[in-house]
mmCIF file of C-alpha atoms in Angstrom:
data_model
loop_
_atom_site.group_PDB
_atom_site.id
_atom_site.type_symbol
_atom_site.label_atom_id
_atom_site.label_comp_id
_atom_site.label_asym_id
_atom_site.label_seq_id
_atom_site.Cartn_x
_atom_site.Cartn_y
_atom_site.Cartn_z
ATOM 1 C CA MET A 20 78.701 108.851 69.581
ATOM 2 C CA LEU A 21 81.249 111.174 71.186
ATOM 3 C CA SER A 22 82.536 113.919 68.911
ATOM 4 C CA THR A 23 86.129 115.076 68.809
ATOM 5 C CA GLY A 24 85.083 118.433 70.225
ATOM 6 C CA ALA A 25 83.206 116.845 73.106
ATOM 7 C CA LEU A 26 86.149 114.604 73.953
ATOM 8 C CA ARG A 27 88.545 117.562 73.809
ATOM 9 C CA ALA A 28 86.353 119.388 76.301
ATOM 10 C CA HIS A 29 86.244 116.315 78.525
ATOM 11 C CA LEU A 30 90.035 115.892 78.419
ATOM 12 C CA LEU A 31 90.467 119.441 79.677
ATOM 13 C CA ALA A 32 87.652 119.337 82.250
ATOM 14 C CA ALA A 33 88.876 116.039 83.739
ATOM 15 C CA ARG A 34 92.507 117.219 83.596
ATOM 16 C CA LEU A 35 93.452 114.254 81.435
ATOM 17 C CA ALA A 36 95.119 116.880 79.245
ATOM 18 C CA GLY A 37 95.884 120.552 79.594
ATOM 19 C CA PRO A 38 97.458 121.333 83.003
ATOM 20 C CA VAL A 39 97.684 117.910 84.688
ATOM 21 C CA ALA A 40 98.338 116.701 88.219
ATOM 22 C CA THR A 41 101.773 115.345 87.297
ATOM 23 C CA SER A 42 104.244 118.014 88.330
ATOM 24 C CA ARG A 43 107.135 119.365 86.316
ATOM 25 C CA GLU A 44 109.445 118.192 89.103
ATOM 26 C CA GLU A 45 108.201 114.596 88.736
ATOM 27 C CA SER A 46 108.639 114.675 84.970
ATOM 28 C CA LEU A 47 112.149 116.134 85.090
ATOM 29 C CA ARG A 48 113.161 113.579 87.710
ATOM 30 C CA SER A 49 111.997 110.792 85.390
ATOM 31 C CA TYR A 50 113.976 112.267 82.491
ATOM 32 C CA ARG A 51 117.123 112.359 84.647
ATOM 33 C CA LEU A 52 116.631 108.759 85.708
ATOM 34 C CA PHE A 53 115.899 107.631 82.157
ATOM 35 C CA ALA A 54 119.043 109.346 80.881
ATOM 36 C CA ALA A 55 120.942 107.346 83.513
ATOM 37 C CA ARG A 56 119.190 104.145 82.262
ATOM 38 C CA ASP A 57 117.511 103.552 85.615
ATOM 39 C CA PRO A 58 115.305 100.431 85.202
ATOM 40 C CA ARG A 59 112.577 102.042 87.318
ATOM 41 C CA VAL A 60 111.806 104.364 84.415
ATOM 42 C CA THR A 61 113.092 102.489 81.355
ATOM 43 C CA LEU A 62 110.242 99.998 81.998
ATOM 44 C CA GLY A 63 111.906 97.128 80.159
ATOM 45 C CA LEU A 64 113.018 99.209 77.182
ATOM 46 C CA ASP A 65 116.690 99.075 76.171
ATOM 47 C CA PRO A 66 117.116 102.320 74.219
ATOM 48 C CA GLU A 67 119.202 102.138 71.076
ATOM 49 C CA TRP A 68 119.823 105.880 70.821
ATOM 50 C CA SER A 69 121.590 108.208 73.208
ATOM 51 C CA TRP A 70 119.049 110.103 75.325
ATOM 52 C CA ASP A 71 120.247 112.848 77.635
ATOM 53 C CA GLU A 72 117.878 115.059 79.611
ATOM 54 C CA ARG A 73 117.655 117.763 76.942
ATOM 55 C CA ALA A 74 116.933 115.240 74.190
ATOM 56 C CA LEU A 75 114.198 113.710 76.339
ATOM 57 C CA LEU A 76 112.713 117.125 77.060
ATOM 58 C CA ARG A 77 112.620 117.906 73.320
ATOM 59 C CA LEU A 78 110.977 114.545 72.645
ATOM 60 C CA MET A 79 108.349 115.018 75.350
ATOM 61 C CA ALA A 80 107.615 118.548 74.121
ATOM 62 C CA ASP A 81 107.031 117.101 70.655
ATOM 63 C CA LYS A 82 105.030 114.028 71.734
ATOM 64 C CA CYS A 83 103.083 115.436 74.696
ATOM 65 C CA GLY A 84 103.197 119.200 74.444
ATOM 66 C CA VAL A 85 105.069 119.802 77.707
ATOM 67 C CA SER A 86 107.116 122.980 77.883
ATOM 68 C CA GLY A 87 110.390 122.586 76.036
ATOM 69 C CA ASP A 88 112.006 125.305 78.138
ATOM 70 C CA PRO A 89 114.688 123.711 80.353
ATOM 71 C CA ALA A 90 114.426 126.719 82.685
ATOM 72 C CA TYR A 91 110.851 125.741 83.589
ATOM 73 C CA ARG A 92 111.567 123.588 86.643
ATOM 74 C CA SER A 93 108.465 123.593 88.845
ATOM 75 C CA GLY A 94 104.705 123.782 88.653
ATOM 76 C CA PRO A 95 102.142 121.720 86.768
ATOM 77 C CA ASP A 96 103.066 119.882 83.605
ATOM 78 C CA VAL A 97 100.926 120.308 80.515
ATOM 79 C CA ILE A 98 99.663 117.885 77.859
ATOM 80 C CA ASP A 99 98.387 119.241 74.567
ATOM 81 C CA PRO A 100 94.871 117.809 74.043
ATOM 82 C CA GLU A 101 95.385 117.872 70.265
ATOM 83 C CA ARG A 102 98.284 115.466 70.656
ATOM 84 C CA THR A 103 96.148 113.240 72.878
ATOM 85 C CA LEU A 104 93.337 113.205 70.309
ATOM 86 C CA SER A 105 95.713 112.461 67.434
ATOM 87 C CA ALA A 106 97.301 109.595 69.363
ATOM 88 C CA LEU A 107 93.886 108.193 70.361
ATOM 89 C CA ASP A 108 92.954 108.115 66.672
ATOM 90 C CA ALA A 109 96.130 106.164 65.883
ATOM 91 C CA PHE A 110 95.466 103.879 68.869
ATOM 92 C CA ALA A 111 91.933 103.217 67.600
ATOM 93 C CA ALA A 112 93.238 102.468 64.107
ATOM 94 C CA ARG A 113 95.530 99.755 65.510
ATOM 95 C CA LEU A 114 92.627 98.217 67.435
ATOM 96 C CA GLY A 115 90.447 98.302 64.328
ATOM 97 C CA GLU A 116 93.139 96.542 62.298
ATOM 98 C CA ALA A 117 93.461 93.839 64.959
ATOM 99 C CA ALA A 118 89.697 93.357 64.956
ATOM 100 C CA ARG A 119 89.575 93.001 61.177
ATOM 101 C CA ARG A 120 92.304 90.330 61.313
ATOM 102 C CA ARG A 121 90.690 88.685 64.353
ATOM 103 C CA ALA A 122 94.150 88.841 65.844
ATOM 104 C CA PRO A 123 95.067 87.470 69.266
ATOM 105 C CA VAL A 124 95.469 90.389 71.695
ATOM 106 C CA LEU A 125 96.987 90.677 75.167
ATOM 107 C CA PHE A 126 95.865 93.397 77.600
ATOM 108 C CA GLY A 127 97.706 94.341 80.787
ATOM 109 C CA THR A 128 97.902 97.283 83.149
ATOM 110 C CA GLY A 129 100.138 98.510 85.920
ATOM 111 C CA HIS A 130 97.447 101.068 86.842
ATOM 112 C CA PRO A 131 94.500 98.781 87.642
ATOM 113 C CA HIS A 132 92.766 101.139 90.063
ATOM 114 C CA ARG A 133 92.543 103.818 87.362
ATOM 115 C CA LEU A 134 92.726 102.166 83.944
ATOM 116 C CA LEU A 135 91.279 98.683 84.315
ATOM 117 C CA GLY A 136 87.836 99.755 83.102
ATOM 118 C CA PHE A 137 89.271 101.470 80.035
ATOM 119 C CA TYR A 138 91.120 98.364 78.893
ATOM 120 C CA ALA A 139 88.309 95.990 79.885
ATOM 121 C CA GLY A 140 85.880 97.841 77.615
ATOM 122 C CA LEU A 141 88.297 97.447 74.714
ATOM 123 C CA ALA A 142 88.883 93.776 75.515
ATOM 124 C CA ASP A 143 85.127 93.119 75.579
ATOM 125 C CA ALA A 144 84.703 94.756 72.170
ATOM 126 C CA LEU A 145 87.615 92.905 70.550
ATOM 127 C CA SER A 146 86.370 89.595 71.948
ATOM 128 C CA ALA A 147 82.906 90.297 70.495
ATOM 129 C CA ALA A 148 84.583 91.051 67.147
ATOM 130 C CA GLY A 149 86.159 87.588 67.101
ATOM 131 C CA CYS A 150 89.603 88.326 68.534
ATOM 132 C CA LEU A 151 91.188 85.907 70.974
ATOM 133 C CA VAL A 152 91.800 87.888 74.163
ATOM 134 C CA LEU A 153 94.708 86.041 75.739
ATOM 135 C CA THR A 154 94.910 85.230 79.465
ATOM 136 C CA PRO A 155 98.147 83.247 79.838
ATOM 137 C CA SER A 156 100.018 82.253 82.996
ATOM 138 C CA GLN A 157 97.114 82.986 85.329
ATOM 139 C CA GLY A 158 98.193 82.519 88.925
ATOM 140 C CA ARG A 159 101.889 82.387 88.094
ATOM 141 C CA SER A 160 104.088 84.243 90.581
ATOM 142 C CA VAL A 161 106.219 87.242 89.619
ATOM 143 C CA ASP A 162 109.007 88.626 91.839
ATOM 144 C CA ILE A 163 109.102 92.407 91.403
ATOM 145 C CA THR A 164 111.571 94.848 92.933
ATOM 146 C CA THR A 165 109.760 97.659 94.740
ATOM 147 C CA ARG A 166 110.902 100.458 97.013
ATOM 148 C CA PHE A 167 110.148 98.060 99.874
ATOM 149 C CA GLY A 168 112.368 95.326 98.421
ATOM 150 C CA VAL A 169 111.502 92.316 96.286
ATOM 151 C CA ARG A 170 107.821 91.421 96.559
ATOM 152 C CA THR A 171 106.049 88.393 95.114
ATOM 153 C CA TYR A 172 102.842 88.970 93.174
ATOM 154 C CA ASN A 173 100.522 86.689 91.249
ATOM 155 C CA LEU A 174 99.408 87.298 87.686
ATOM 156 C CA ASP A 175 95.622 87.470 87.375
ATOM 157 C CA TYR A 176 93.017 88.618 84.858
ATOM 158 C CA VAL A 177 89.933 90.784 85.291
ATOM 159 C CA ARG A 178 87.607 90.889 82.258
ATOM 160 C CA GLY A 179 90.507 89.861 80.049
ATOM 161 C CA VAL A 180 92.978 92.412 81.433
ATOM 162 C CA ALA A 181 96.127 91.233 83.211
ATOM 163 C CA VAL A 182 96.992 92.671 86.618
ATOM 164 C CA VAL A 183 99.292 91.597 89.421
ATOM 165 C CA ARG A 184 97.987 90.982 92.929
ATOM 166 C CA GLU A 185 99.534 90.282 96.272
ATOM 167 C CA PRO A 186 99.154 86.603 97.227
ATOM 168 C CA GLY A 187 95.811 86.025 98.879
ATOM 169 C CA ALA A 188 94.182 89.081 97.288
ATOM 170 C CA GLU A 189 92.378 87.074 94.598
ATOM 171 C CA GLY A 190 88.624 87.364 94.829
ATOM 172 C CA ALA A 191 88.819 90.262 97.252
ATOM 173 C CA GLY A 192 85.844 92.095 95.734
ATOM 174 C CA CYS A 193 86.868 95.625 94.823
ATOM 175 C CA GLU A 194 90.577 94.745 94.956
ATOM 176 C CA THR A 195 91.814 95.319 91.433
ATOM 177 C CA GLY A 196 95.528 94.726 91.751
ATOM 178 C CA ALA A 197 98.827 96.396 92.485
ATOM 179 C CA HIS A 198 100.404 99.405 90.835
ATOM 180 C CA THR A 199 103.592 98.451 89.008
ATOM 181 C CA HIS A 200 105.921 99.737 86.317
ATOM 182 C CA SER A 201 107.694 96.405 85.904
ATOM 183 C CA PRO A 202 108.085 94.618 82.527
ATOM 184 C CA LEU A 203 108.313 91.247 84.309
ATOM 185 C CA PRO A 204 104.551 90.487 84.203
ATOM 186 C CA VAL A 205 104.394 90.736 80.415
ATOM 187 C CA ARG A 206 107.491 88.561 80.089
ATOM 188 C CA VAL A 207 105.885 85.926 82.320
ATOM 189 C CA ALA A 208 102.679 86.080 80.283
ATOM 190 C CA LEU A 209 104.517 85.714 76.969
ATOM 191 C CA GLU A 210 106.681 82.891 78.303
ATOM 192 C CA GLY A 211 103.517 81.103 79.401
ATOM 193 C CA LEU A 212 102.122 81.254 75.883
ATOM 194 C CA ALA A 213 105.359 79.944 74.401
ATOM 195 C CA ASP A 214 105.554 77.131 76.961
ATOM 196 C CA VAL A 215 102.160 75.699 75.996
ATOM 197 C CA GLY A 216 102.379 76.482 72.282
ATOM 198 C CA GLU A 217 99.401 78.846 72.244
ATOM 199 C CA PRO A 218 99.158 81.752 69.762
ATOM 200 C CA LEU A 219 101.323 84.737 70.577
ATOM 201 C CA PRO A 220 99.698 88.173 70.614
ATOM 202 C CA GLU A 221 99.705 90.217 67.446
ATOM 203 C CA LEU A 222 98.971 93.270 69.583
ATOM 204 C CA VAL A 223 99.720 94.114 73.226
ATOM 205 C CA VAL A 224 97.666 96.900 74.804
ATOM 206 C CA GLY A 225 98.428 98.513 78.139
ATOM 207 C CA ASP A 226 100.801 100.856 79.910
ATOM 208 C CA HIS A 227 104.159 101.002 81.681
ATOM 209 C CA GLY A 228 106.139 97.752 81.491
ATOM 210 C CA TRP A 229 103.381 95.938 79.594
ATOM 211 C CA VAL A 230 103.969 98.143 76.561
ATOM 212 C CA CYS A 231 107.720 98.676 76.807
ATOM 213 C CA GLY A 232 108.440 95.085 77.797
ATOM 214 C CA ALA A 233 106.420 93.737 74.876
ATOM 215 C CA GLY A 234 107.818 96.252 72.409
ATOM 216 C CA GLN A 235 111.373 95.430 73.432
ATOM 217 C CA LEU A 236 110.668 91.779 72.595
ATOM 218 C CA GLY A 237 109.381 92.658 69.135
ATOM 219 C CA PHE A 238 105.622 92.575 69.719
ATOM 220 C CA GLU A 239 103.423 95.363 68.417
ATOM 221 C CA ALA A 240 102.443 97.392 71.473
ATOM 222 C CA ILE A 241 100.238 100.426 72.085
ATOM 223 C CA GLY A 242 99.364 102.207 75.287
ATOM 224 C CA LEU A 243 98.804 105.218 77.495
ATOM 225 C CA ALA A 244 101.531 107.269 79.155
ATOM 226 C CA ASP A 245 101.872 110.289 81.416
ATOM 227 C CA THR A 246 104.446 113.070 81.159
ATOM 228 C CA ASP A 247 106.688 111.238 83.653
ATOM 229 C CA ASP A 248 106.700 108.058 81.522
ATOM 230 C CA PRO A 249 109.258 108.917 78.828
ATOM 231 C CA ALA A 250 109.984 105.251 78.045
ATOM 232 C CA LEU A 251 106.841 104.752 75.948
ATOM 233 C CA PHE A 252 107.586 107.849 73.878
ATOM 234 C CA VAL A 253 111.228 106.837 73.417
ATOM 235 C CA GLY A 254 109.967 103.421 72.328
ATOM 236 C CA GLU A 255 107.649 105.106 69.842
ATOM 237 C CA ALA A 256 110.453 107.319 68.515
ATOM 238 C CA GLU A 257 112.736 104.289 68.105
ATOM 239 C CA GLY A 258 110.055 102.164 66.450
ATOM 240 C CA ARG A 259 109.394 99.604 69.191
ATOM 241 C CA VAL A 260 106.110 101.085 70.440
ATOM 242 C CA SER A 261 103.477 101.665 67.773
ATOM 243 C CA VAL A 262 101.388 104.278 69.609
ATOM 244 C CA ALA A 263 101.895 106.108 72.906
ATOM 245 C CA VAL A 264 98.908 108.228 73.972
ATOM 246 C CA PRO A 265 99.828 111.192 76.200
ATOM 247 C CA LEU A 266 97.414 111.736 79.090
ATOM 248 C CA ASP A 267 97.270 111.805 82.868
ATOM 249 C CA ASP A 268 97.109 108.135 83.875
ATOM 250 C CA ALA A 269 95.974 108.640 87.470
ATOM 251 C CA VAL A 270 92.663 110.505 87.466
ATOM 252 C CA ARG A 271 89.362 108.942 88.559
ATOM 253 C CA SER A 272 88.611 105.692 86.759
ATOM 254 C CA ASP A 273 85.215 106.873 85.474
ATOM 255 C CA TYR A 274 86.900 109.786 83.674
ATOM 256 C CA TYR A 275 88.330 107.294 81.169
ATOM 257 C CA ARG A 276 84.919 105.984 80.081
ATOM 258 C CA PRO A 277 84.440 108.631 77.368
ATOM 259 C CA LEU A 278 87.843 107.631 75.961
ATOM 260 C CA THR A 279 86.655 104.036 75.674
ATOM 261 C CA ARG A 280 83.555 105.170 73.778
ATOM 262 C CA TYR A 281 85.604 107.422 71.495
ATOM 263 C CA VAL A 282 88.217 104.759 70.705
ATOM 264 C CA LEU A 283 85.641 102.055 70.008
ATOM 265 C CA ASN A 284 83.703 104.386 67.721
ATOM 266 C CA ARG A 285 86.850 105.334 65.824
ATOM 267 C CA ALA A 286 87.807 101.665 65.541
ATOM 268 C CA CYS A 287 84.293 100.828 64.225
ATOM 269 C CA LEU A 288 83.791 98.527 67.226
ATOM 270 C CA SER A 289 80.863 100.290 68.897
ATOM 271 C CA ARG A 290 77.868 98.098 69.643
#
């Protein structure tokens, strides 16, 4: 069992919280783009409220603990570990509720090289608890706009967690998938379920477009987000994302293992 104090220490030591690798410049750039409704950072969310840069900065200071001073323009960004812990508790509560209902759950990540193991551990536990871990539309192609132009990817699943891969990358051993912020993969997955009449998810778990894309369509969604991902926190503020957990989403993959243990313990899903 991992105590709250031990996890707090780990968050700071691994730089999942406290001063993080995401720079203030990166975060402020994302807030500017979000205020301009740039789809690269809205992640499938269509905000209902008016969000200018100052409003976003106030929101991120409240949700993540970043500096609310608009004059602070460069240097490391900061995440308050207490906010991370509080959000992880809420995240665990949603997982526990899904487990008690034996609800169908969909997992997906745009950060497979970092976060796949975190989600896979949760998917394993929910499956063992009797939940249907959904894997719809496997192999279906998704055309995603990247900085290199439109690229075609295929939807795939690793231990119950959806990722997108370049064609031909399936079964490539350590290849875990492509990094993406796009909401298109979750839309393809949900359309696949509707097409064949299978149960729709009662909970979507992930990051980036998986959370915002699902939340925009009315599905309960929870996930992880960095300081340069304001869309998840806007979605939470507007009621379309149930829980957004602030943390650095690009540290070493093994640094997320204690979070898996903590969340499963809090959700009463430890084995």
